[in-house]
XYZ file of C-alpha atoms in Angstrom:
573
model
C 33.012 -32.535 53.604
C 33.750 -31.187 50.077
C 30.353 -30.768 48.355
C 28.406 -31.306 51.617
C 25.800 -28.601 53.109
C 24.845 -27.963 56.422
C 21.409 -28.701 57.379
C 18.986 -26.560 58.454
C 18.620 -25.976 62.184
C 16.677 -28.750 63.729
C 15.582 -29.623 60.919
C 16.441 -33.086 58.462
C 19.657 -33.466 56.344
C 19.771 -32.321 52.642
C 18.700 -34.771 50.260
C 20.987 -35.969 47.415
C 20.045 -35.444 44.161
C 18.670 -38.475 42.776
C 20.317 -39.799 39.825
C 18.601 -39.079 36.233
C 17.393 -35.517 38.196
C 16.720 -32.660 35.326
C 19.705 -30.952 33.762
C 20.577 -27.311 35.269
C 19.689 -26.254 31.816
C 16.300 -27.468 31.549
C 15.287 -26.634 35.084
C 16.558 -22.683 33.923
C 14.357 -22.485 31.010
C 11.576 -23.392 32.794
C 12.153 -20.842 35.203
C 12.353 -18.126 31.960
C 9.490 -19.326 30.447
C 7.170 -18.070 32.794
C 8.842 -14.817 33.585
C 7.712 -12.710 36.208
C 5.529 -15.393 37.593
C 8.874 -17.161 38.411
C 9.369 -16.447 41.756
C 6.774 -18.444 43.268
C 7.831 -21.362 41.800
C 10.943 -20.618 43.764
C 9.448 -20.556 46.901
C 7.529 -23.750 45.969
C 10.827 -25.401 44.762
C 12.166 -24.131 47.886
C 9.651 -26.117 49.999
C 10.114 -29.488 48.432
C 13.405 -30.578 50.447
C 11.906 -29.358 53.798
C 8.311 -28.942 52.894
C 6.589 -28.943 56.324
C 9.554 -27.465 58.006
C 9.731 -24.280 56.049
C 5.500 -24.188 56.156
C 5.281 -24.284 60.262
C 8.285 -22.441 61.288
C 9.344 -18.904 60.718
C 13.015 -18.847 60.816
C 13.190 -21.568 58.484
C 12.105 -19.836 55.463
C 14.750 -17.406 55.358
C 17.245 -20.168 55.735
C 16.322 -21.840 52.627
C 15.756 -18.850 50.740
C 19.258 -17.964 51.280
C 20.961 -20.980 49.836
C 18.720 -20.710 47.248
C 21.863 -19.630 44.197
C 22.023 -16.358 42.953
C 18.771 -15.143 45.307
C 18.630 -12.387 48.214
C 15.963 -11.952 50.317
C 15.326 -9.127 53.136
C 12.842 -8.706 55.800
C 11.307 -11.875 55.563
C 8.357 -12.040 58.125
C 6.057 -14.408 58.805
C 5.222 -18.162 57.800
C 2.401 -19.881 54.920
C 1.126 -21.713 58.029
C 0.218 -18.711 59.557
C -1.601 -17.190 56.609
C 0.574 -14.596 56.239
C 4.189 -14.151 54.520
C 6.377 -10.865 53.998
C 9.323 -9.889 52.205
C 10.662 -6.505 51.581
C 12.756 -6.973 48.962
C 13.738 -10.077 46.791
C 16.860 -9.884 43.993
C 17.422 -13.381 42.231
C 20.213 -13.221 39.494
C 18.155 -16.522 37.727
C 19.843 -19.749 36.887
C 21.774 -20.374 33.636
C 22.022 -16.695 33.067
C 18.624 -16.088 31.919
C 18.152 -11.878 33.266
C 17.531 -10.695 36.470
C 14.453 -10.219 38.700
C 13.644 -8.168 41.745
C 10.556 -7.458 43.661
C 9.183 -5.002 46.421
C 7.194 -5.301 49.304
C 5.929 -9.023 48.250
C 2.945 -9.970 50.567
C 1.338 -13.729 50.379
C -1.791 -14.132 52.669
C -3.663 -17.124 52.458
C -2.370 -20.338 51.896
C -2.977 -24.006 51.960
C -0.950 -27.496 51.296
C -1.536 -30.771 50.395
C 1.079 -33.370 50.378
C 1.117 -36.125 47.219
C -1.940 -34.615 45.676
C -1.373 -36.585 42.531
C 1.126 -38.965 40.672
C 4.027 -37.012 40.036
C 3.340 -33.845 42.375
C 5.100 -33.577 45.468
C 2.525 -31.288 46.693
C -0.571 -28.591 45.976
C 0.147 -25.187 46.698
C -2.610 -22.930 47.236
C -1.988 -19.081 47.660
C -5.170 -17.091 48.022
C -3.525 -13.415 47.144
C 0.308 -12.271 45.998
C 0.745 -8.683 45.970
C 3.891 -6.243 45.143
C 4.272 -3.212 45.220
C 6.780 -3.071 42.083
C 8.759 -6.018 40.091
C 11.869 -5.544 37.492
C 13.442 -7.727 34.854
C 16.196 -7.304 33.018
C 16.755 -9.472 30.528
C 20.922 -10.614 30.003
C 22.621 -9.687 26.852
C 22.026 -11.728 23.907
C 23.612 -14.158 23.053
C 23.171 -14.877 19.638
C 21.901 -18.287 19.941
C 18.683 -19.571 19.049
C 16.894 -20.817 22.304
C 16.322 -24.383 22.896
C 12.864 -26.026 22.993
C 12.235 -27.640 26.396
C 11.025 -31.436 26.567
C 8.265 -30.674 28.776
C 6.881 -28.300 31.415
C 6.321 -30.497 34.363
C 6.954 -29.519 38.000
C 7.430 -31.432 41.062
C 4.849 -29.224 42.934
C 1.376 -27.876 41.744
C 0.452 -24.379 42.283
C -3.044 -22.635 42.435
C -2.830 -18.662 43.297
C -6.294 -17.086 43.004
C -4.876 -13.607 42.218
C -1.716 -12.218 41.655
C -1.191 -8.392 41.943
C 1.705 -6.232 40.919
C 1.371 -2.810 41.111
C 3.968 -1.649 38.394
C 5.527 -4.077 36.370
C 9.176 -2.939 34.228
C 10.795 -5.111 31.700
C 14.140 -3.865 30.494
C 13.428 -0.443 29.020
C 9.705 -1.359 28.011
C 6.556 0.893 28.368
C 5.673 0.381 32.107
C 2.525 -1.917 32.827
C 0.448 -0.887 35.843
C -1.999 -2.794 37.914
C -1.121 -6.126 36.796
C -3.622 -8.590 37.936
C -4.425 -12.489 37.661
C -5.002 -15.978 38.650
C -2.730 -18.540 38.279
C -2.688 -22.543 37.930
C 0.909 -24.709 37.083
C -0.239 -28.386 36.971
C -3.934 -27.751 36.400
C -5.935 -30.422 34.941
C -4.400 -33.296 36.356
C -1.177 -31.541 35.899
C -1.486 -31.442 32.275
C -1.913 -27.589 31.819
C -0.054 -24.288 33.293
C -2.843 -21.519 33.111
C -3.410 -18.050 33.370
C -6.633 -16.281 33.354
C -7.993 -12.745 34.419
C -4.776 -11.065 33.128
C -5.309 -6.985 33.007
C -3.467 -4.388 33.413
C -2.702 -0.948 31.922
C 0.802 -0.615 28.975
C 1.379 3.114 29.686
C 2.527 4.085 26.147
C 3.167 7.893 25.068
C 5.048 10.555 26.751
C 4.812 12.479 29.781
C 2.964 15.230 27.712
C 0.910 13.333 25.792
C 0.377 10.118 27.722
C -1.638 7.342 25.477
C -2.375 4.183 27.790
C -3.092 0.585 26.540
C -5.377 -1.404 28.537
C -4.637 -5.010 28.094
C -6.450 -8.423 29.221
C -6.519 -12.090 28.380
C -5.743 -15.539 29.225
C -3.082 -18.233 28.292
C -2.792 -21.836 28.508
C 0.086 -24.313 27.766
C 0.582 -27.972 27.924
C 3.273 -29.402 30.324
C 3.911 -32.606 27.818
C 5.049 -32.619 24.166
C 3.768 -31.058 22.250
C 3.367 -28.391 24.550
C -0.033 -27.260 23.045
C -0.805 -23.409 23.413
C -4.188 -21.808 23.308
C -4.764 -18.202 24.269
C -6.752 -14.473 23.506
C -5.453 -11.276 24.461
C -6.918 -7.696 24.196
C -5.663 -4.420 24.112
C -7.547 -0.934 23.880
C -6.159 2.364 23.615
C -8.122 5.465 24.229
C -6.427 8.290 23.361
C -6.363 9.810 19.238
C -5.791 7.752 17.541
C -8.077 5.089 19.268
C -8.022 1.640 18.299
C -8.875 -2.512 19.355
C -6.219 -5.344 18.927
C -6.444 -9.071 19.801
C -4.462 -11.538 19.245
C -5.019 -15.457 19.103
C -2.921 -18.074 19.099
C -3.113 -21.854 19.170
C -0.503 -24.788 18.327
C 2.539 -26.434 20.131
C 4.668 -24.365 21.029
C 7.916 -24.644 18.575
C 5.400 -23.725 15.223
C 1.973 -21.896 16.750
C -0.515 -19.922 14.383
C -1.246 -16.329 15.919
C -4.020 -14.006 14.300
C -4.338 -10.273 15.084
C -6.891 -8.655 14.596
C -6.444 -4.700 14.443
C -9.486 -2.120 14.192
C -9.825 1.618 14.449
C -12.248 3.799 15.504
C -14.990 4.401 12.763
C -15.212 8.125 11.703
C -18.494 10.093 11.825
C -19.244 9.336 8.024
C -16.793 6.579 6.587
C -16.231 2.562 7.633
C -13.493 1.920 10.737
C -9.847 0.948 9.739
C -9.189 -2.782 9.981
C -5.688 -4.776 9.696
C -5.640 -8.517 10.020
C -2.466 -10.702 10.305
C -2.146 -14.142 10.470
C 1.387 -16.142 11.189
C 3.218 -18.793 11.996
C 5.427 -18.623 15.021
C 8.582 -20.798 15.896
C 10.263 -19.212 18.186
C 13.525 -21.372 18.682
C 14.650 -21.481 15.110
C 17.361 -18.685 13.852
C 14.169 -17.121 12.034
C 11.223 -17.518 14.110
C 8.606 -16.328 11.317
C 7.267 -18.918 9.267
C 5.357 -17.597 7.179
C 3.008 -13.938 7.423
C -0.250 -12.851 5.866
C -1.492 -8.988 6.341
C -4.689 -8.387 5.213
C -6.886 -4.719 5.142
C -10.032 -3.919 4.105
C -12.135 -0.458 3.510
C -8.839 1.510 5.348
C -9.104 5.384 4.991
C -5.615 6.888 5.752
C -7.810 10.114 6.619
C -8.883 8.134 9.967
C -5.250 7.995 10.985
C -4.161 11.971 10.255
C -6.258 14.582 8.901
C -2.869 15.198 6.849
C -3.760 11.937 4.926
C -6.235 11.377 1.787
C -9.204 9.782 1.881
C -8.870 6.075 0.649
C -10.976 3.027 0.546
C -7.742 0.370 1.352
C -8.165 -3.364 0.443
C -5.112 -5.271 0.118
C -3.189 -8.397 1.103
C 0.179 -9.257 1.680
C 2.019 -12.783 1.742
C 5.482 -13.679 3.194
C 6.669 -16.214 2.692
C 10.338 -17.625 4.317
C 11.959 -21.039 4.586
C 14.834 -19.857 7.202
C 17.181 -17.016 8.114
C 19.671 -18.457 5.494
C 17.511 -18.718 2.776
C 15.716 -16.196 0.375
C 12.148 -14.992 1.350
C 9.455 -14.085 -0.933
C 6.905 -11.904 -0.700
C 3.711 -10.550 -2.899
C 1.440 -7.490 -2.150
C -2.037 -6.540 -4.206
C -3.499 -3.294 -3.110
C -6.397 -1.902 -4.026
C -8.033 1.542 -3.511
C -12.209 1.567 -4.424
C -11.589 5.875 -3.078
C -9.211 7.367 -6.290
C -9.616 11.022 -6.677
C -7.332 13.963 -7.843
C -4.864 14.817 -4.708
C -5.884 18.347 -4.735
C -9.558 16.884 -3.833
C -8.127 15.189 -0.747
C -7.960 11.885 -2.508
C -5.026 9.423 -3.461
C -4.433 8.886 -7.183
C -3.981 5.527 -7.013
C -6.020 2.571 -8.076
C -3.911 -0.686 -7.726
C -0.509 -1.307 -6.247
C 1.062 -5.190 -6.980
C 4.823 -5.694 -5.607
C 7.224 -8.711 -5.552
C 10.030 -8.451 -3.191
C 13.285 -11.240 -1.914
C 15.874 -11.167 0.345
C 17.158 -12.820 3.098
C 16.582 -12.504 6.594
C 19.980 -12.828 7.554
C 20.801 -9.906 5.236
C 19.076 -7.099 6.058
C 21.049 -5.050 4.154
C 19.841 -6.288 0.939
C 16.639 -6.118 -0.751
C 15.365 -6.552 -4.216
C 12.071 -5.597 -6.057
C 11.547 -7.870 -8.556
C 8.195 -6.017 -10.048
C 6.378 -3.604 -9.027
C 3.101 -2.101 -11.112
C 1.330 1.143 -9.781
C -2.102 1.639 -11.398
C -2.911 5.833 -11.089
C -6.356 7.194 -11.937
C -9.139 8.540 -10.379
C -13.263 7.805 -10.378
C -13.572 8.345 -13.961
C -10.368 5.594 -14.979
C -7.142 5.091 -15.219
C -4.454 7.952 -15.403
C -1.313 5.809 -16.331
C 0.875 3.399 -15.307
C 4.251 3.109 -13.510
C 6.394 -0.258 -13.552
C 9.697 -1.177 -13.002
C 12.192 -2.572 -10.639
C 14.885 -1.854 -7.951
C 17.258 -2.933 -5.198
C 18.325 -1.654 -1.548
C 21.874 -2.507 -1.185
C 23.121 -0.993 2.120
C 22.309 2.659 2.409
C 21.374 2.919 -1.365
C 17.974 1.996 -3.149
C 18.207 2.269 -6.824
C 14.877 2.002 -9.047
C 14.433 1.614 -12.639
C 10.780 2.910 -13.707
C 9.059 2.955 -17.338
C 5.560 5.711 -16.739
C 3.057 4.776 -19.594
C 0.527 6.849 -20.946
C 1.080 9.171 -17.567
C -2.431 11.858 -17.566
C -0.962 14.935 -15.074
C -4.379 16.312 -15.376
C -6.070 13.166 -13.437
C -3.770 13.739 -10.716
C -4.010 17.063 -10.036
C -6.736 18.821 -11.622
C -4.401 21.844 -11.995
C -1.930 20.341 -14.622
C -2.426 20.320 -18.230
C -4.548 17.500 -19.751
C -0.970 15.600 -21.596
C -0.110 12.214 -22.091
C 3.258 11.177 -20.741
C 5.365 7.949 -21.411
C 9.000 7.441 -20.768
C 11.899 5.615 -18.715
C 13.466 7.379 -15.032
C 15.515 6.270 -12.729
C 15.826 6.912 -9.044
C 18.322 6.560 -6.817
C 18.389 7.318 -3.064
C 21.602 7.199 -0.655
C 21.934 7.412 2.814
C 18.886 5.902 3.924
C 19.109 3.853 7.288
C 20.280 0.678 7.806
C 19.741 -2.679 10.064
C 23.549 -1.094 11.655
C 22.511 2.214 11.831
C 21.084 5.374 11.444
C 20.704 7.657 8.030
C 23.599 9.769 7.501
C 22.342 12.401 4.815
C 19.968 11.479 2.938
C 20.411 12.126 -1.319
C 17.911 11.477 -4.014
C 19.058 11.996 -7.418
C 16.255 11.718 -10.451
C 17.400 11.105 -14.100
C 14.786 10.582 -17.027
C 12.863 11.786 -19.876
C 9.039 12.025 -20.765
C 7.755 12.714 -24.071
C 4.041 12.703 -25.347
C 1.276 14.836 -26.382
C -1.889 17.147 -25.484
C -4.615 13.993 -24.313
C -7.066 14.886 -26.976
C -4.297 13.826 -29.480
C -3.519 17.116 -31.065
C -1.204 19.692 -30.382
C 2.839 19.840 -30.894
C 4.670 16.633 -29.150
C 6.188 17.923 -25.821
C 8.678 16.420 -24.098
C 10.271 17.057 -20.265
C 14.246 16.370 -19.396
C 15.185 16.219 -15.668
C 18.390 15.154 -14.065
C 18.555 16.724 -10.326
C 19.995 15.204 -7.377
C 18.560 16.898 -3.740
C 19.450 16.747 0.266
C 17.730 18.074 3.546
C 20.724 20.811 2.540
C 21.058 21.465 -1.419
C 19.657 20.921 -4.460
C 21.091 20.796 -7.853
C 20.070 20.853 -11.318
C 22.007 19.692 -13.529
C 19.534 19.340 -16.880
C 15.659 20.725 -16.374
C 14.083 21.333 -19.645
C 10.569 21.630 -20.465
C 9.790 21.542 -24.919
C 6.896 21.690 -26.687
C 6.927 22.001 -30.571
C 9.779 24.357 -31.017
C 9.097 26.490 -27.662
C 11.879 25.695 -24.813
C 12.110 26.319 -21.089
C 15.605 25.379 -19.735
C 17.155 25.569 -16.097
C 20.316 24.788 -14.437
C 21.566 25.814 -11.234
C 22.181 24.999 -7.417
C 20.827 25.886 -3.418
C 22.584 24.855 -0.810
C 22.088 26.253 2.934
C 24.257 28.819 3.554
C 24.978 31.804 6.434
C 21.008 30.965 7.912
C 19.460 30.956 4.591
C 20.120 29.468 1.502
C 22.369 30.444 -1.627
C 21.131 30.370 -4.850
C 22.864 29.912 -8.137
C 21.526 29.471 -11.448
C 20.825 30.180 -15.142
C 17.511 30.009 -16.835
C 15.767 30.647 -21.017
C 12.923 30.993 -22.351
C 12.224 30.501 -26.171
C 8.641 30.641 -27.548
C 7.611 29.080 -24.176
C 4.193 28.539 -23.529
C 3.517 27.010 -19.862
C 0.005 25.957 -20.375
C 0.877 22.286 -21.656
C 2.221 22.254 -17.990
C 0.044 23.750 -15.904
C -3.268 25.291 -16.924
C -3.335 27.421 -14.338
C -7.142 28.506 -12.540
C -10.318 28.841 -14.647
C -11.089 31.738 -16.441
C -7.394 33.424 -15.636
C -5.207 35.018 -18.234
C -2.500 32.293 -18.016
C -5.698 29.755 -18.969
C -6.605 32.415 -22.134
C -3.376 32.421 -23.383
C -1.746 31.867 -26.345
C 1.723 32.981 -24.557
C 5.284 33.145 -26.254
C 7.924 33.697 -23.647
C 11.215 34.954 -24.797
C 13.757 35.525 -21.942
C 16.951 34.696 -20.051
C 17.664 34.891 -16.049
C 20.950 34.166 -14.419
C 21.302 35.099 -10.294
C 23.680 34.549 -7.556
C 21.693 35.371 -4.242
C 21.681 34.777 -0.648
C 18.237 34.045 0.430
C 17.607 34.607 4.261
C 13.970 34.038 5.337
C 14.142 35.109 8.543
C 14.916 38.600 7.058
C 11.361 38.823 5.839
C 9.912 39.215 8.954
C 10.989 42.527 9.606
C 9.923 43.868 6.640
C 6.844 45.680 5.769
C 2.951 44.671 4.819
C 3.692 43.795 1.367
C 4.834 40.492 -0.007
C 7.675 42.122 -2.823
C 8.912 44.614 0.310
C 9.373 40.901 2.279
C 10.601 38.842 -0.624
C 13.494 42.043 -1.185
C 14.411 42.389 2.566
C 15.151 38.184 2.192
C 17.396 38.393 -0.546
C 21.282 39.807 -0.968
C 23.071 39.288 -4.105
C 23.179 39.769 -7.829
C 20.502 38.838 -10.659
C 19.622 39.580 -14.218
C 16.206 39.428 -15.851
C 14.804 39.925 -19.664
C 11.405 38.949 -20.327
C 9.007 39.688 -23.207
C 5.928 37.837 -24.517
C-alpha cells in the first residue's frame, strides 16, 4: 500500500506515528544541536521501533540503518548484545538539510539496555567506549535565516557513553582537532540534563612549517526543558611563541547566555603577563546574536606579543553596546598607557586614547567616529593632543583632526623642541570591505601646523603638507616647511617604474634653517648651527635599487650606479 513499509524480517510491523508526534523540524534541530555526537542518537532512535530486535540479532541492524533517510552504512558487523558493533563507513546527509556527516571505522564495545528506565524514556542506553578513526561535517550553505529556538531537548531514549574517541575530527574547512575524547550523558539527572565532560583534544592551528597546536578541554551542560539552562568551562593552551591561556565560561538559557573569556599571555622575564577579558551576551537565534560586549585589559605590553612592538603598560575597556542588526550600535573605548616614552626609546607616545563609534550591524559598510581624543606624552607629561572625527563609508575613511599644542621633541627625542597646533585631514581609499578585498590602497594628507620654539621664543614657524601616497607612488603636491622669513618648499612625484622607481620633482631653499625641525645628534655641526640655506634642486631620475648591488664598497659609488636621469643642484649656506 501507498505509504506502507515492509517490515523487517521476522521481526514486528512498523509502528504508526502517533498523532501529536514532534514536527520533522524540531526532531532536525535536535539532531544539529549536538553535532558530531549525533550519530548515536541515530542508532538509539533507530532502536526504539524494534528495540530488542535490532539489540539480539545481527542482520537486523543493518536493516534499520538503511531505511534510516538520507543515511548509508557499510560493513556493519556485529550486534550491542554481543558487546561488540562495527561499521566501516557511515555517510548521513542529516534531516531538514542541516550539513552532512561521515565517519570511519566506528567501533562500539560495551553496551547495556534497560527498557522504561524512567517516565518518558523508552529506554537507557549504555555504551562503554565509541571510537573512530576520522569524522567530517560539512555544514550546508547558509541560508540567511536566523535559526529557530527549539521548545525543548527531550529524547525518547537516554544515553550514557563513558568515552567517546575520535581520532581526527574536520569541520568544513576548520583547523583539524585531533584526539578528541569524552564522556557523554543525554537525559542525565532524571532526564533533565544532556552532559558532556572530559572533553580534550588538540586544535592543530599554524602551518605545515610552523605548526602552533591548541590543546583544548572542558565540559558542557544543557537543560532538556525551557529554559534550556547552559552551564559550561572550556580551556585552551597554546605552546608555541607566542604562548598563551584562554577560557571561556558561560551560563544562562540558551536564547540570551552570558560568556566570559578570559585571555592571558605568557609573562616576560622582567614585565607583568598580557591579559584580555571579555564578557557578553549571547543570543544566538536573533538576526544579531551579540547583545551586548565588554573587553577589558590590564598591564598589556605590546613588546610581549613582537619584539617589533613598544613597550606599554595597557589598561583599557571597551563597551558595545547593540539593540539588533537593524538598529544603530554604540560603542565607547578608554585606554590608558601607565608605560609613555619617546618612540625612539622603544616606548609608545601615548598616554590616553577615548573613542565613540555607531553603526549598524546590518551595514557593515558604514561606520562613524563620533569623537575621538588621543592624549601623547611621555613620563615627564603630556606632549599634545589630537581630536577630531571621521567616517568609513565603503572603501573610504575620511577623518577630520584638530593637533593642539603638538611637542615633536616628546615624541622623538630627535625633533626640535616646537609647539604645534593646527587642523588636517585624512582620507584613505581602497581599504577592504565586508564584500571584499582592498583594491589599492590611497592615503591623501591635507593640513597646516603653525606654532613656535617650546620655550616661547624664537620666529613663529609654520608646516604646509598636501600629499596623497600608494604601495606604488607618491605625490606632493604642497610641502613647505617656514620659519620667520626662512622657507623650504617641495613638490614633485615617485611612482614605480621599469623595476625601480621614477622620480620627479622641484625643490628651494631660502634662509632655511632645519634645526626647528630636527635637531639633529648632540654635539654635531647641524646641532651648532646657525645655518642659512640658499638653494634650488629640480631632477627627473630613474631610481633602480637593485643596481646598487653591483657597485663598489662605497655608499655614493652605490647610490650613482642606482640612478639614470637628469638633475640640477645649487646650494650655499
Amino acid at each position: 500500500m501507498p505509504g506502507s513499509r515492509t517490515p523487517a524480517p521476522g521481526g514486528p510491523p512498523q509502528a504508526a506515528t502517533p498523532p501529536g508526534a514532534a514536527a520533522p523540524g524540531r526532531s532536525a534541530w535536535r539532531w544539529l544541536a549536538w553535532g558530531a555526537l549525533v550519530l548515536l542518537l541515530v542508532l538509539a532512535t533507530a532502536l526504539a521501533g524494534s528495540t530488542l530486535w535490532a539489540w539480539r540479532h545481527p542482520a537486523t541492524l543493518p536493516w534499520l540503518l538503511a531505511h534510516v533517510p538520507g543515511l548509508q552504512a557499510q560493513g556493519v558487523q556485529g550486534s550491542l548484545a554481543s558487546g561488540q558493533l562495527q561499521i566501516d563507513q557511515l555517510d548521513w546527509q542529516l534531516p531538514a538539510g542541516a550539513g552532512r556527516l561521515r565517519l570511519w571505522q566506528l567501533q562500539i564495545d560495551g553496551a547495556g539496555l534497560v527498557l522504561w528506565p524512567r517516565p518518558g524514556a523508552q529506554a537507557l542506553l549504555r555504551l562503554g567506549r565509541v571510537q573512530a578513526a576520522r569524522a567530517q561535517y560539512d555544514s550546508p550553505p547558509p541560508s540567511g535565516q536566523p535559526l529557530q529556538a527549539p521548545a525543548s531537548l527531550q529524547l525518547p531514549i537516554d544515553l550514557v557513553l563513558s568515552r567517546l574517541a575520535i581520532d581526527t575530527l574536520q569541520v568544513d574547512a576548520q583547523p583539524l582537532l585531533r584526539g578528541l575524547q569524552a564522556s557523554l550523558a543525554l537525559g542525565a539527572d532524571g532526564g533533565r540534563l544532556h552532559r558532556v565532560d572530559s572533553l580534550q583534544g588538540v586544535l592543530e592551528t599554524g602551518t605545515a612549517a610552523a605548526p602552533a597546536p591548541v590543546q583544548v578541554s572542558g565540559q558542557w551542560q544543557i537543560g532538556t526543558a525551557a529554559p534550556l539552562a547552559m552551564q559550561g568551562r572550556l580551556q585552551a593552551q597554546r605552546l608555541a611563541a607566542p604562548a598563551w591561556q584562554a577560557t571561556l565560561s558561560g551560563q544562562g538559557p540558551l536564547a540570551a547566555w552570558q560568556a566570559d573569556l578570559q585571555l592571558r599571555g605568557d609573562a616576560p622575564a622582567t614585565g607583568t603577563a598580557p591579559r584580555v577579558q571579555a564578557q557578553a551576551t549571547v543570543q544566538p537565534f536573533a538576526a544579531w546574536p551579540l547583545g551586548k560586549l565588554r573587553l577589558q585589559t590590564d598591564a598589556l605590553d605590546l613588546a610581549t606579543l613582537s619584539p617589533r612592538l613598544p613597550q606599554t603598560r595597557l589598561a583599557g575597556r571597551a563597551d558595545l553596546q547593540t539593540q539588533g542588526l537593524a538598529r544603530p550600535a554604540a560603542l565607547t573605548a578608554t585606554l590608558d598607557n601607565a608605560l609613555p616614552g619617546a618612540w625612539d626609546a622603544g616606548r609608545l607616545p601615548l598616554r590616553q586614547l577615548q573613542l565613540q563609534a555607531s553603526g549598524r550591524p546590518d551595514q557593515t559598510d558604514r561606520l562613524t567616529l563620533d569623537r575621538f581624543h588621543l592624549q601623547l606624552g611621555d613620563a615627564a607629561g603630556t606632549a599634545g593632543r589630537i581630536s577630531g572625527q571621521g567616517q568609513w563609508l565603503g572603501a573610504t575613511l575620511a577623518l577630520q583632526l584638530q593637533i593642539d599644542q603638538l611637542l615633536p621633541a616628546r615624541l622623538h627625542r630627535s625633533a626640535a623642541p616646537l609647539r604645534l597646533s593646527g587642523p588636517l585631514a585624512v582620507q584613505a581609499k581602497g581599504l577592504p570591505t565586508a564584500n571584499g578585498a582592498a583594491s589599492a590602497p590611497t592615503v591623501a594628507v591635507d593640513g597646516t601646523l603653525s606654532g613656535q620654539w617650546a620655550d616661547g621664543g624664537g620666529a613663529p614657524v609654520q608646516l604646509r603638507l598636501v600629499a596623497e601616497a600608494s604601495a606604488s607612488h607618491l605625490l606632493l603636491t604642497q610641502a613647505e616647511a617656514r620659519a620667520g622669513g626662512a622657507l623650504a618648499r617641495l613638490s614633485g612625484q615617485a611612482r614605480a617604474d621599469a623595476g625601480g622607481w621614477r622620480l620627479q620633482g622641484q625643490a628651494t631653499l631660502a634662509d632655511f634653517d632645519p634645526r626647528p625641525w630636527w635637531r639633529g645628534p648632540e654635539g654635531s655641526a647641524w646641532r651648532r648651527g646657525p645655518h642659512r640655506l640658499q638653494g634650488e634642486a629640480s631632477a627627473n631620475l630613474l631610481w633602480r635599487p637593485a643596481l646598487a648591488a653591483r657597485a663598489g664598497d662605497l655608499a655614493i659609488d652605490r647610490l650613482l650606479a642606482a640612478l639614470d636621469g637628469t638633475a640640477q643642484l645649487r646650494l650655499a649656506d
